[in-house]
Amino acid sequence: MRITFAMLNTDLTGGARYIFEVANRLKDRGHDVKILSLLGDHKWFKGLSVEVIYEWPRRSSKIAEAAYKLYGLYFVLRHGNKGRKLRPYEVLFSIGWRLGIKPDLVYDLAELIQEFYSDVLIATFYPTAISVWLSDTRAERLYLMQDFPELVEEGGGALGLKVFRLSLRLMSRFVTVSSYARQLILEENPSAKVTIAHPGVDHDVFRPRQGVVDAEGKKKVMVILRGQRHKGDEVAVRVLNEVSKRIPLHAILVGSEELVNKYSRTLGFDFSYSLFSGVDDETLARLYSSADAFLHTSYAESFG
């Protein structure tokens, strides 16, 4: 069976990790699986065995190339040669978004989908559900739904929430990650057939390990900082500041240096910490094993 996943972005997120794991398992069962995406870079996920096809609209290529050259100079001046190389369309998207010009990614993805034959076509994010619905294909449509209102509203505002609710009415079959997400679907689409498939854990990687952080006798608390409002980063920093007044602690922070510097300036750090950025799964597993406690402060998740 030919199975195609439609994604807007393949960069590091828990949702993308889940999609990649499912895609791998489907391929292991003998299916022909591919992932279509407009943006991102999946190299952070080691061991992805399915083909990922990236495409940006040909009609935007000249503008994108010009934007790429300008942004490339800015990126090198600010960051040196660190980080991955952005594709021209990603640069156009980033610059346009900051200027309030938002490319029609939904239509662009729908066009890309139509270039490939699929028996099953899987939407993975609420805008991609619109793309899948718009695409002129005879494939059976399925929505792998991990979205929730707080996530949608943060990125898309009130209009995004309307599109999200509309996306839940377009399909009859869903796979989702929790009973909460299933409830969201059924509230908009009572007749939908919804299968819950909880995200799993690879015990070959995520198991008790030898720790890698030495805090000289202090209690170690691990926090993953993401920068999104619903993730509650500011709550985590305030908790660490408050607890550090009573118990000597050392924070194991996983996140970008830029984000940590921002919180250091705006909230202040009253605790010592070690920062880890861009870690692979092996390192992440060792960081979990290094910690006495893990602090998770999201206001909302579809599966946290």
PDB file of C-alpha atoms in Angstrom:
ATOM      1  CA  MET A   1       0.000   0.000   0.000  1.00  0.00           C
ATOM      2  CA  ARG A   2       1.243   3.508  -0.854  1.00  0.00           C
ATOM      3  CA  ILE A   3       0.938   5.741   2.190  1.00  0.00           C
ATOM      4  CA  THR A   4       1.769   9.463   2.116  1.00  0.00           C
ATOM      5  CA  PHE A   5       2.088  11.820   5.076  1.00  0.00           C
ATOM      6  CA  ALA A   6       1.497  15.532   4.351  1.00  0.00           C
ATOM      7  CA  MET A   7       3.480  17.909   6.578  1.00  0.00           C
ATOM      8  CA  LEU A   8       4.152  21.646   6.566  1.00  0.00           C
ATOM      9  CA  ASN A   9       7.370  21.402   8.593  1.00  0.00           C
ATOM     10  CA  THR A  10       9.673  18.573   9.680  1.00  0.00           C
ATOM     11  CA  ASP A  11      11.748  20.451  12.282  1.00  0.00           C
ATOM     12  CA  LEU A  12      12.177  19.118  15.825  1.00  0.00           C
ATOM     13  CA  THR A  13       8.867  18.770  17.679  1.00  0.00           C
ATOM     14  CA  GLY A  14       7.201  15.991  19.619  1.00  0.00           C
ATOM     15  CA  GLY A  15       4.501  15.845  16.973  1.00  0.00           C
ATOM     16  CA  ALA A  16       7.023  15.341  14.179  1.00  0.00           C
ATOM     17  CA  ARG A  17       8.767  12.632  16.213  1.00  0.00           C
ATOM     18  CA  TYR A  18       5.482  10.761  16.551  1.00  0.00           C
ATOM     19  CA  ILE A  19       4.782  11.005  12.810  1.00  0.00           C
ATOM     20  CA  PHE A  20       8.277   9.708  11.960  1.00  0.00           C
ATOM     21  CA  GLU A  21       7.936   6.757  14.347  1.00  0.00           C
ATOM     22  CA  VAL A  22       4.577   5.802  12.826  1.00  0.00           C
ATOM     23  CA  ALA A  23       5.979   6.156   9.299  1.00  0.00           C
ATOM     24  CA  ASN A  24       8.918   3.887  10.165  1.00  0.00           C
ATOM     25  CA  ARG A  25       6.649   1.212  11.630  1.00  0.00           C
ATOM     26  CA  LEU A  26       4.402   1.271   8.562  1.00  0.00           C
ATOM     27  CA  LYS A  27       7.417   0.798   6.311  1.00  0.00           C
ATOM     28  CA  ASP A  28       8.611  -2.071   8.524  1.00  0.00           C
ATOM     29  CA  ARG A  29       5.286  -3.750   7.751  1.00  0.00           C
ATOM     30  CA  GLY A  30       5.988  -3.624   4.021  1.00  0.00           C
ATOM     31  CA  HIS A  31       4.155  -0.469   2.960  1.00  0.00           C
ATOM     32  CA  ASP A  32       5.523   2.095   0.501  1.00  0.00           C
ATOM     33  CA  VAL A  33       5.696   5.214   2.709  1.00  0.00           C
ATOM     34  CA  LYS A  34       6.754   8.764   1.893  1.00  0.00           C
ATOM     35  CA  ILE A  35       6.550  12.150   3.604  1.00  0.00           C
ATOM     36  CA  LEU A  36       5.832  15.375   1.696  1.00  0.00           C
ATOM     37  CA  SER A  37       6.810  18.698   3.296  1.00  0.00           C
ATOM     38  CA  LEU A  38       7.310  22.352   2.337  1.00  0.00           C
ATOM     39  CA  LEU A  39       9.609  23.352   5.201  1.00  0.00           C
ATOM     40  CA  GLY A  40      12.030  21.981   7.756  1.00  0.00           C
ATOM     41  CA  ASP A  41      14.925  19.582   8.137  1.00  0.00           C
ATOM     42  CA  HIS A  42      14.419  16.063   9.532  1.00  0.00           C
ATOM     43  CA  LYS A  43      18.102  15.243  10.149  1.00  0.00           C
ATOM     44  CA  TRP A  44      17.598  15.606  13.912  1.00  0.00           C
ATOM     45  CA  PHE A  45      15.649  12.314  13.834  1.00  0.00           C
ATOM     46  CA  LYS A  46      18.184   9.525  13.493  1.00  0.00           C
ATOM     47  CA  GLY A  47      17.011   6.385  11.777  1.00  0.00           C
ATOM     48  CA  LEU A  48      14.147   7.710   9.641  1.00  0.00           C
ATOM     49  CA  SER A  49      13.849   5.016   6.978  1.00  0.00           C
ATOM     50  CA  VAL A  50      11.212   6.603   4.733  1.00  0.00           C
ATOM     51  CA  GLU A  51      11.768   9.106   1.933  1.00  0.00           C
ATOM     52  CA  VAL A  52      11.104  12.781   2.735  1.00  0.00           C
ATOM     53  CA  ILE A  53      10.354  14.978  -0.279  1.00  0.00           C
ATOM     54  CA  TYR A  54      10.664  18.760   0.068  1.00  0.00           C
ATOM     55  CA  GLU A  55       9.303  21.223  -2.455  1.00  0.00           C
ATOM     56  CA  TRP A  56       8.710  24.965  -2.532  1.00  0.00           C
ATOM     57  CA  PRO A  57       6.452  26.631  -5.116  1.00  0.00           C
ATOM     58  CA  ARG A  58       8.141  27.183  -8.457  1.00  0.00           C
ATOM     59  CA  ARG A  59       6.276  30.458  -8.902  1.00  0.00           C
ATOM     60  CA  SER A  60       8.066  31.839  -5.830  1.00  0.00           C
ATOM     61  CA  SER A  61      11.539  30.562  -6.674  1.00  0.00           C
ATOM     62  CA  LYS A  62      13.067  33.824  -7.961  1.00  0.00           C
ATOM     63  CA  ILE A  63      11.794  35.835  -5.015  1.00  0.00           C
ATOM     64  CA  ALA A  64      12.912  33.076  -2.683  1.00  0.00           C
ATOM     65  CA  GLU A  65      16.412  32.960  -4.147  1.00  0.00           C
ATOM     66  CA  ALA A  66      16.808  36.735  -3.714  1.00  0.00           C
ATOM     67  CA  ALA A  67      15.523  36.581  -0.154  1.00  0.00           C
ATOM     68  CA  TYR A  68      17.819  33.641   0.526  1.00  0.00           C
ATOM     69  CA  LYS A  69      20.925  35.600  -0.479  1.00  0.00           C
ATOM     70  CA  LEU A  70      19.999  38.566   1.714  1.00  0.00           C
ATOM     71  CA  TYR A  71      19.006  36.456   4.690  1.00  0.00           C
ATOM     72  CA  GLY A  72      22.035  34.201   4.256  1.00  0.00           C
ATOM     73  CA  LEU A  73      24.345  37.193   4.695  1.00  0.00           C
ATOM     74  CA  TYR A  74      22.428  38.294   7.805  1.00  0.00           C
ATOM     75  CA  PHE A  75      22.495  34.740   9.247  1.00  0.00           C
ATOM     76  CA  VAL A  76      26.255  34.367   8.783  1.00  0.00           C
ATOM     77  CA  LEU A  77      26.936  37.777  10.312  1.00  0.00           C
ATOM     78  CA  ARG A  78      24.812  36.970  13.347  1.00  0.00           C
ATOM     79  CA  HIS A  79      25.482  33.279  13.876  1.00  0.00           C
ATOM     80  CA  GLY A  80      28.597  32.493  11.858  1.00  0.00           C
ATOM     81  CA  ASN A  81      28.381  29.136  10.113  1.00  0.00           C
ATOM     82  CA  LYS A  82      26.496  27.448  12.961  1.00  0.00           C
ATOM     83  CA  GLY A  83      23.191  25.760  12.303  1.00  0.00           C
ATOM     84  CA  ARG A  84      21.670  24.119   9.265  1.00  0.00           C
ATOM     85  CA  LYS A  85      21.409  25.720   5.852  1.00  0.00           C
ATOM     86  CA  LEU A  86      17.944  27.113   5.213  1.00  0.00           C
ATOM     87  CA  ARG A  87      16.183  26.429   1.947  1.00  0.00           C
ATOM     88  CA  PRO A  88      15.269  29.488  -0.135  1.00  0.00           C
ATOM     89  CA  TYR A  89      11.543  29.050   0.391  1.00  0.00           C
ATOM     90  CA  GLU A  90      12.051  28.790   4.155  1.00  0.00           C
ATOM     91  CA  VAL A  91      13.859  32.130   4.077  1.00  0.00           C
ATOM     92  CA  LEU A  92      11.047  33.695   2.070  1.00  0.00           C
ATOM     93  CA  PHE A  93       8.549  32.267   4.541  1.00  0.00           C
ATOM     94  CA  SER A  94      10.486  33.544   7.585  1.00  0.00           C
ATOM     95  CA  ILE A  95      10.943  37.066   6.227  1.00  0.00           C
ATOM     96  CA  GLY A  96       7.397  37.302   4.904  1.00  0.00           C
ATOM     97  CA  TRP A  97       5.896  36.072   8.170  1.00  0.00           C
ATOM     98  CA  ARG A  98       7.706  38.790  10.126  1.00  0.00           C
ATOM     99  CA  LEU A  99       6.440  41.393   7.656  1.00  0.00           C
ATOM    100  CA  GLY A 100       2.888  40.083   7.896  1.00  0.00           C
ATOM    101  CA  ILE A 101       3.009  38.441   4.451  1.00  0.00           C
ATOM    102  CA  LYS A 102       1.980  34.796   4.828  1.00  0.00           C
ATOM    103  CA  PRO A 103       2.444  32.514   1.795  1.00  0.00           C
ATOM    104  CA  ASP A 104      -0.447  30.235   0.939  1.00  0.00           C
ATOM    105  CA  LEU A 105       1.137  27.076   2.288  1.00  0.00           C
ATOM    106  CA  VAL A 106      -2.168  25.207   2.279  1.00  0.00           C
ATOM    107  CA  TYR A 107      -2.581  25.615  -1.485  1.00  0.00           C
ATOM    108  CA  ASP A 108       1.122  24.950  -2.129  1.00  0.00           C
ATOM    109  CA  LEU A 109       0.983  21.658  -0.221  1.00  0.00           C
ATOM    110  CA  ALA A 110      -2.203  20.619  -2.018  1.00  0.00           C
ATOM    111  CA  GLU A 111      -0.395  21.093  -5.337  1.00  0.00           C
ATOM    112  CA  LEU A 112       2.543  18.990  -4.146  1.00  0.00           C
ATOM    113  CA  ILE A 113       0.272  16.180  -2.966  1.00  0.00           C
ATOM    114  CA  GLN A 114      -1.257  15.867  -6.427  1.00  0.00           C
ATOM    115  CA  GLU A 115       2.118  15.017  -7.964  1.00  0.00           C
ATOM    116  CA  PHE A 116       2.188  11.643  -6.202  1.00  0.00           C
ATOM    117  CA  TYR A 117      -0.108   8.625  -6.304  1.00  0.00           C
ATOM    118  CA  SER A 118      -1.251   7.388  -2.879  1.00  0.00           C
ATOM    119  CA  ASP A 119      -3.654   4.748  -1.611  1.00  0.00           C
ATOM    120  CA  VAL A 120      -3.819   6.478   1.783  1.00  0.00           C
ATOM    121  CA  LEU A 121      -3.153  10.190   2.317  1.00  0.00           C
ATOM    122  CA  ILE A 122      -2.577  11.323   5.906  1.00  0.00           C
ATOM    123  CA  ALA A 123      -2.975  14.895   7.169  1.00  0.00           C
ATOM    124  CA  THR A 124      -0.760  15.687  10.164  1.00  0.00           C
ATOM    125  CA  PHE A 125      -1.622  19.268  11.223  1.00  0.00           C
ATOM    126  CA  TYR A 126      -4.819  21.271  10.867  1.00  0.00           C
ATOM    127  CA  PRO A 127      -3.675  23.298   7.781  1.00  0.00           C
ATOM    128  CA  THR A 128      -2.559  20.065   6.104  1.00  0.00           C
ATOM    129  CA  ALA A 129      -6.068  18.673   6.593  1.00  0.00           C
ATOM    130  CA  ILE A 130      -7.309  21.470   4.324  1.00  0.00           C
ATOM    131  CA  SER A 131      -4.538  20.658   1.823  1.00  0.00           C
ATOM    132  CA  VAL A 132      -5.464  16.980   1.815  1.00  0.00           C
ATOM    133  CA  TRP A 133      -9.143  17.832   1.365  1.00  0.00           C
ATOM    134  CA  LEU A 134      -8.374  20.225  -1.530  1.00  0.00           C
ATOM    135  CA  SER A 135      -6.066  17.830  -3.365  1.00  0.00           C
ATOM    136  CA  ASP A 136      -7.537  16.115  -6.416  1.00  0.00           C
ATOM    137  CA  THR A 137      -6.759  12.550  -5.461  1.00  0.00           C
ATOM    138  CA  ARG A 138      -8.678   9.289  -5.091  1.00  0.00           C
ATOM    139  CA  ALA A 139      -6.683   8.260  -2.040  1.00  0.00           C
ATOM    140  CA  GLU A 140      -8.421   7.397   1.195  1.00  0.00           C
ATOM    141  CA  ARG A 141      -8.009  10.397   3.504  1.00  0.00           C
ATOM    142  CA  LEU A 142      -7.009  10.113   7.149  1.00  0.00           C
ATOM    143  CA  TYR A 143      -6.248  12.801   9.745  1.00  0.00           C
ATOM    144  CA  LEU A 144      -3.486  12.053  12.285  1.00  0.00           C
ATOM    145  CA  MET A 145      -4.635  14.697  14.791  1.00  0.00           C
ATOM    146  CA  GLN A 146      -2.371  16.021  17.562  1.00  0.00           C
ATOM    147  CA  ASP A 147      -3.588  19.634  17.633  1.00  0.00           C
ATOM    148  CA  PHE A 148      -5.361  21.478  20.475  1.00  0.00           C
ATOM    149  CA  PRO A 149      -6.859  24.959  20.817  1.00  0.00           C
ATOM    150  CA  GLU A 150      -4.018  26.631  22.735  1.00  0.00           C
ATOM    151  CA  LEU A 151      -1.443  25.513  20.181  1.00  0.00           C
ATOM    152  CA  VAL A 152      -3.608  26.631  17.275  1.00  0.00           C
ATOM    153  CA  GLU A 153      -4.513  29.998  18.770  1.00  0.00           C
ATOM    154  CA  GLU A 154      -0.885  30.845  19.571  1.00  0.00           C
ATOM    155  CA  GLY A 155       0.127  30.404  15.947  1.00  0.00           C
ATOM    156  CA  GLY A 156      -3.069  31.268  14.088  1.00  0.00           C
ATOM    157  CA  GLY A 157      -5.184  33.445  16.369  1.00  0.00           C
ATOM    158  CA  ALA A 158      -8.986  33.473  16.256  1.00  0.00           C
ATOM    159  CA  LEU A 159      -9.015  32.740  12.524  1.00  0.00           C
ATOM    160  CA  GLY A 160      -6.728  29.758  13.075  1.00  0.00           C
ATOM    161  CA  LEU A 161      -9.175  28.366  15.642  1.00  0.00           C
ATOM    162  CA  LYS A 162     -11.999  28.601  13.098  1.00  0.00           C
ATOM    163  CA  VAL A 163      -9.886  26.788  10.497  1.00  0.00           C
ATOM    164  CA  PHE A 164      -8.937  24.152  13.086  1.00  0.00           C
ATOM    165  CA  ARG A 165     -12.584  23.445  13.911  1.00  0.00           C
ATOM    166  CA  LEU A 166     -13.416  23.323  10.212  1.00  0.00           C
ATOM    167  CA  SER A 167     -10.583  20.840   9.603  1.00  0.00           C
ATOM    168  CA  LEU A 168     -12.140  18.428  12.111  1.00  0.00           C
ATOM    169  CA  ARG A 169     -15.324  18.281  10.016  1.00  0.00           C
ATOM    170  CA  LEU A 170     -13.671  17.451   6.712  1.00  0.00           C
ATOM    171  CA  MET A 171     -12.781  13.796   7.265  1.00  0.00           C
ATOM    172  CA  SER A 172     -14.514  10.716   8.587  1.00  0.00           C
ATOM    173  CA  ARG A 173     -11.468   8.801   9.867  1.00  0.00           C
ATOM    174  CA  PHE A 174      -8.973   9.949  12.487  1.00  0.00           C
ATOM    175  CA  VAL A 175      -6.043   8.632  14.474  1.00  0.00           C
ATOM    176  CA  THR A 176      -5.188  10.660  17.562  1.00  0.00           C
ATOM    177  CA  VAL A 177      -2.922  10.531  20.604  1.00  0.00           C
ATOM    178  CA  SER A 178      -5.239  10.817  23.626  1.00  0.00           C
ATOM    179  CA  SER A 179      -8.833  10.627  24.851  1.00  0.00           C
ATOM    180  CA  TYR A 180      -8.737  14.428  25.221  1.00  0.00           C
ATOM    181  CA  ALA A 181      -7.876  14.874  21.534  1.00  0.00           C
ATOM    182  CA  ARG A 182     -10.580  12.342  20.625  1.00  0.00           C
ATOM    183  CA  GLN A 183     -13.093  14.454  22.542  1.00  0.00           C
ATOM    184  CA  LEU A 184     -12.064  17.553  20.556  1.00  0.00           C
ATOM    185  CA  ILE A 185     -12.719  15.707  17.308  1.00  0.00           C
ATOM    186  CA  LEU A 186     -16.107  14.321  18.335  1.00  0.00           C
ATOM    187  CA  GLU A 187     -17.317  17.710  19.548  1.00  0.00           C
ATOM    188  CA  GLU A 188     -17.021  18.979  15.962  1.00  0.00           C
ATOM    189  CA  ASN A 189     -17.645  15.702  14.116  1.00  0.00           C
ATOM    190  CA  PRO A 190     -19.850  13.333  16.185  1.00  0.00           C
ATOM    191  CA  SER A 191     -19.968  10.624  13.503  1.00  0.00           C
ATOM    192  CA  ALA A 192     -16.184  10.438  13.043  1.00  0.00           C
ATOM    193  CA  LYS A 193     -14.379   7.128  13.508  1.00  0.00           C
ATOM    194  CA  VAL A 194     -11.484   7.868  15.870  1.00  0.00           C
ATOM    195  CA  THR A 195      -8.686   5.486  16.857  1.00  0.00           C
ATOM    196  CA  ILE A 196      -6.434   6.411  19.795  1.00  0.00           C
ATOM    197  CA  ALA A 197      -2.765   5.464  19.360  1.00  0.00           C
ATOM    198  CA  HIS A 198      -0.753   6.778  22.291  1.00  0.00           C
ATOM    199  CA  PRO A 199       2.840   7.849  21.547  1.00  0.00           C
ATOM    200  CA  GLY A 200       5.252   5.151  22.630  1.00  0.00           C
ATOM    201  CA  VAL A 201       8.753   5.113  24.093  1.00  0.00           C
ATOM    202  CA  ASP A 202      11.757   3.370  22.528  1.00  0.00           C
ATOM    203  CA  HIS A 203      13.223   1.515  25.509  1.00  0.00           C
ATOM    204  CA  ASP A 204      16.367   0.725  23.568  1.00  0.00           C
ATOM    205  CA  VAL A 205      17.175   4.439  23.864  1.00  0.00           C
ATOM    206  CA  PHE A 206      15.142   5.867  26.739  1.00  0.00           C
ATOM    207  CA  ARG A 207      16.125   3.736  29.723  1.00  0.00           C
ATOM    208  CA  PRO A 208      18.163   4.317  32.894  1.00  0.00           C
ATOM    209  CA  ARG A 209      21.669   5.436  31.909  1.00  0.00           C
ATOM    210  CA  GLN A 210      24.838   6.782  33.429  1.00  0.00           C
ATOM    211  CA  GLY A 211      24.273  10.490  34.034  1.00  0.00           C
ATOM    212  CA  VAL A 212      26.414  13.151  32.351  1.00  0.00           C
ATOM    213  CA  VAL A 213      25.880  16.159  34.660  1.00  0.00           C
ATOM    214  CA  ASP A 214      27.813  16.672  37.899  1.00  0.00           C
ATOM    215  CA  ALA A 215      26.225  19.278  40.183  1.00  0.00           C
ATOM    216  CA  GLU A 216      28.512  18.918  43.212  1.00  0.00           C
ATOM    217  CA  GLY A 217      25.867  17.535  45.547  1.00  0.00           C
ATOM    218  CA  LYS A 218      23.014  19.814  44.456  1.00  0.00           C
ATOM    219  CA  LYS A 219      19.624  18.420  43.467  1.00  0.00           C
ATOM    220  CA  LYS A 220      19.321  18.353  39.675  1.00  0.00           C
ATOM    221  CA  VAL A 221      16.105  19.404  37.921  1.00  0.00           C
ATOM    222  CA  MET A 222      15.707  18.982  34.168  1.00  0.00           C
ATOM    223  CA  VAL A 223      13.568  21.367  32.101  1.00  0.00           C
ATOM    224  CA  ILE A 224      12.984  21.517  28.341  1.00  0.00           C
ATOM    225  CA  LEU A 225      12.490  25.129  27.208  1.00  0.00           C
ATOM    226  CA  ARG A 226      10.588  25.681  23.950  1.00  0.00           C
ATOM    227  CA  GLY A 227       9.622  29.355  23.776  1.00  0.00           C
ATOM    228  CA  GLN A 228       5.927  28.802  23.021  1.00  0.00           C
ATOM    229  CA  ARG A 229       3.491  30.468  25.411  1.00  0.00           C
ATOM    230  CA  HIS A 230       1.474  27.323  26.126  1.00  0.00           C
ATOM    231  CA  LYS A 231       4.645  25.462  27.146  1.00  0.00           C
ATOM    232  CA  GLY A 232       4.869  27.574  30.316  1.00  0.00           C
ATOM    233  CA  ASP A 233       8.624  28.250  30.229  1.00  0.00           C
ATOM    234  CA  GLU A 234       8.243  31.268  32.505  1.00  0.00           C
ATOM    235  CA  VAL A 235       6.510  29.082  35.112  1.00  0.00           C
ATOM    236  CA  ALA A 236       9.465  26.689  35.071  1.00  0.00           C
ATOM    237  CA  VAL A 237      11.999  29.474  35.608  1.00  0.00           C
ATOM    238  CA  ARG A 238       9.981  30.996  38.468  1.00  0.00           C
ATOM    239  CA  VAL A 239       9.599  27.586  40.132  1.00  0.00           C
ATOM    240  CA  LEU A 240      13.345  26.977  39.912  1.00  0.00           C
ATOM    241  CA  ASN A 241      14.040  30.431  41.364  1.00  0.00           C
ATOM    242  CA  GLU A 242      11.624  29.843  44.242  1.00  0.00           C
ATOM    243  CA  VAL A 243      12.815  26.327  45.085  1.00  0.00           C
ATOM    244  CA  SER A 244      16.466  27.376  44.920  1.00  0.00           C
ATOM    245  CA  LYS A 245      15.826  29.643  47.941  1.00  0.00           C
ATOM    246  CA  ARG A 246      15.094  26.529  50.016  1.00  0.00           C
ATOM    247  CA  ILE A 247      17.079  23.723  48.391  1.00  0.00           C
ATOM    248  CA  PRO A 248      20.428  24.025  46.572  1.00  0.00           C
ATOM    249  CA  LEU A 249      19.657  22.956  43.029  1.00  0.00           C
ATOM    250  CA  HIS A 250      21.227  22.808  39.601  1.00  0.00           C
ATOM    251  CA  ALA A 251      19.043  23.041  36.500  1.00  0.00           C
ATOM    252  CA  ILE A 252      19.624  20.906  33.418  1.00  0.00           C
ATOM    253  CA  LEU A 253      18.215  23.135  30.677  1.00  0.00           C
ATOM    254  CA  VAL A 254      17.522  21.743  27.210  1.00  0.00           C
ATOM    255  CA  GLY A 255      16.868  24.487  24.667  1.00  0.00           C
ATOM    256  CA  SER A 256      18.463  27.168  22.543  1.00  0.00           C
ATOM    257  CA  GLU A 257      21.140  29.491  23.896  1.00  0.00           C
ATOM    258  CA  GLU A 258      19.199  32.464  22.521  1.00  0.00           C
ATOM    259  CA  LEU A 259      16.074  31.481  24.454  1.00  0.00           C
ATOM    260  CA  VAL A 260      17.952  30.894  27.715  1.00  0.00           C
ATOM    261  CA  ASN A 261      19.692  34.257  27.386  1.00  0.00           C
ATOM    262  CA  LYS A 262      16.291  35.896  26.911  1.00  0.00           C
ATOM    263  CA  TYR A 263      14.881  34.340  30.100  1.00  0.00           C
ATOM    264  CA  SER A 264      18.055  35.191  31.993  1.00  0.00           C
ATOM    265  CA  ARG A 265      17.546  38.867  31.084  1.00  0.00           C
ATOM    266  CA  THR A 266      13.776  39.037  31.610  1.00  0.00           C
ATOM    267  CA  LEU A 267      13.201  36.676  34.545  1.00  0.00           C
ATOM    268  CA  GLY A 268      16.649  36.237  36.078  1.00  0.00           C
ATOM    269  CA  PHE A 269      18.224  32.950  37.158  1.00  0.00           C
ATOM    270  CA  ASP A 270      18.839  32.460  40.891  1.00  0.00           C
ATOM    271  CA  PHE A 271      20.246  28.976  40.308  1.00  0.00           C
ATOM    272  CA  SER A 272      23.191  27.375  38.576  1.00  0.00           C
ATOM    273  CA  TYR A 273      22.535  25.510  35.356  1.00  0.00           C
ATOM    274  CA  SER A 274      23.983  23.518  32.483  1.00  0.00           C
ATOM    275  CA  LEU A 275      22.667  24.223  28.997  1.00  0.00           C
ATOM    276  CA  PHE A 276      22.309  21.616  26.251  1.00  0.00           C
ATOM    277  CA  SER A 277      21.203  22.616  22.744  1.00  0.00           C
ATOM    278  CA  GLY A 278      20.440  20.479  19.703  1.00  0.00           C
ATOM    279  CA  VAL A 279      20.907  17.204  21.577  1.00  0.00           C
ATOM    280  CA  ASP A 280      20.413  13.792  20.001  1.00  0.00           C
ATOM    281  CA  ASP A 281      18.335  11.059  21.619  1.00  0.00           C
ATOM    282  CA  GLU A 282      21.307   9.336  23.235  1.00  0.00           C
ATOM    283  CA  THR A 283      22.328  12.547  24.984  1.00  0.00           C
ATOM    284  CA  LEU A 284      18.719  13.346  25.892  1.00  0.00           C
ATOM    285  CA  ALA A 285      18.343   9.942  27.546  1.00  0.00           C
ATOM    286  CA  ARG A 286      21.503  10.535  29.588  1.00  0.00           C
ATOM    287  CA  LEU A 287      20.248  13.956  30.662  1.00  0.00           C
ATOM    288  CA  TYR A 288      16.998  12.409  31.931  1.00  0.00           C
ATOM    289  CA  SER A 289      19.076   9.911  33.885  1.00  0.00           C
ATOM    290  CA  SER A 290      21.177  12.727  35.319  1.00  0.00           C
ATOM    291  CA  ALA A 291      18.178  14.460  36.881  1.00  0.00           C
ATOM    292  CA  ASP A 292      16.570  13.934  40.295  1.00  0.00           C
ATOM    293  CA  ALA A 293      13.360  15.489  38.958  1.00  0.00           C
ATOM    294  CA  PHE A 294      11.854  16.510  35.632  1.00  0.00           C
ATOM    295  CA  LEU A 295       9.746  19.693  35.534  1.00  0.00           C
ATOM    296  CA  HIS A 296       6.962  19.892  32.928  1.00  0.00           C
ATOM    297  CA  THR A 297       4.984  23.150  32.960  1.00  0.00           C
ATOM    298  CA  SER A 298       2.754  23.196  29.857  1.00  0.00           C
ATOM    299  CA  TYR A 299      -0.616  24.860  30.258  1.00  0.00           C
ATOM    300  CA  ALA A 300      -2.058  22.459  27.692  1.00  0.00           C
ATOM    301  CA  GLU A 301      -1.015  19.488  25.543  1.00  0.00           C
ATOM    302  CA  SER A 302      -2.782  16.953  23.372  1.00  0.00           C
ATOM    303  CA  PHE A 303      -0.445  14.370  24.931  1.00  0.00           C
ATOM    304  CA  GLY A 304       2.083  15.667  27.475  1.00  0.00           C
TER     305      GLY A 304
END
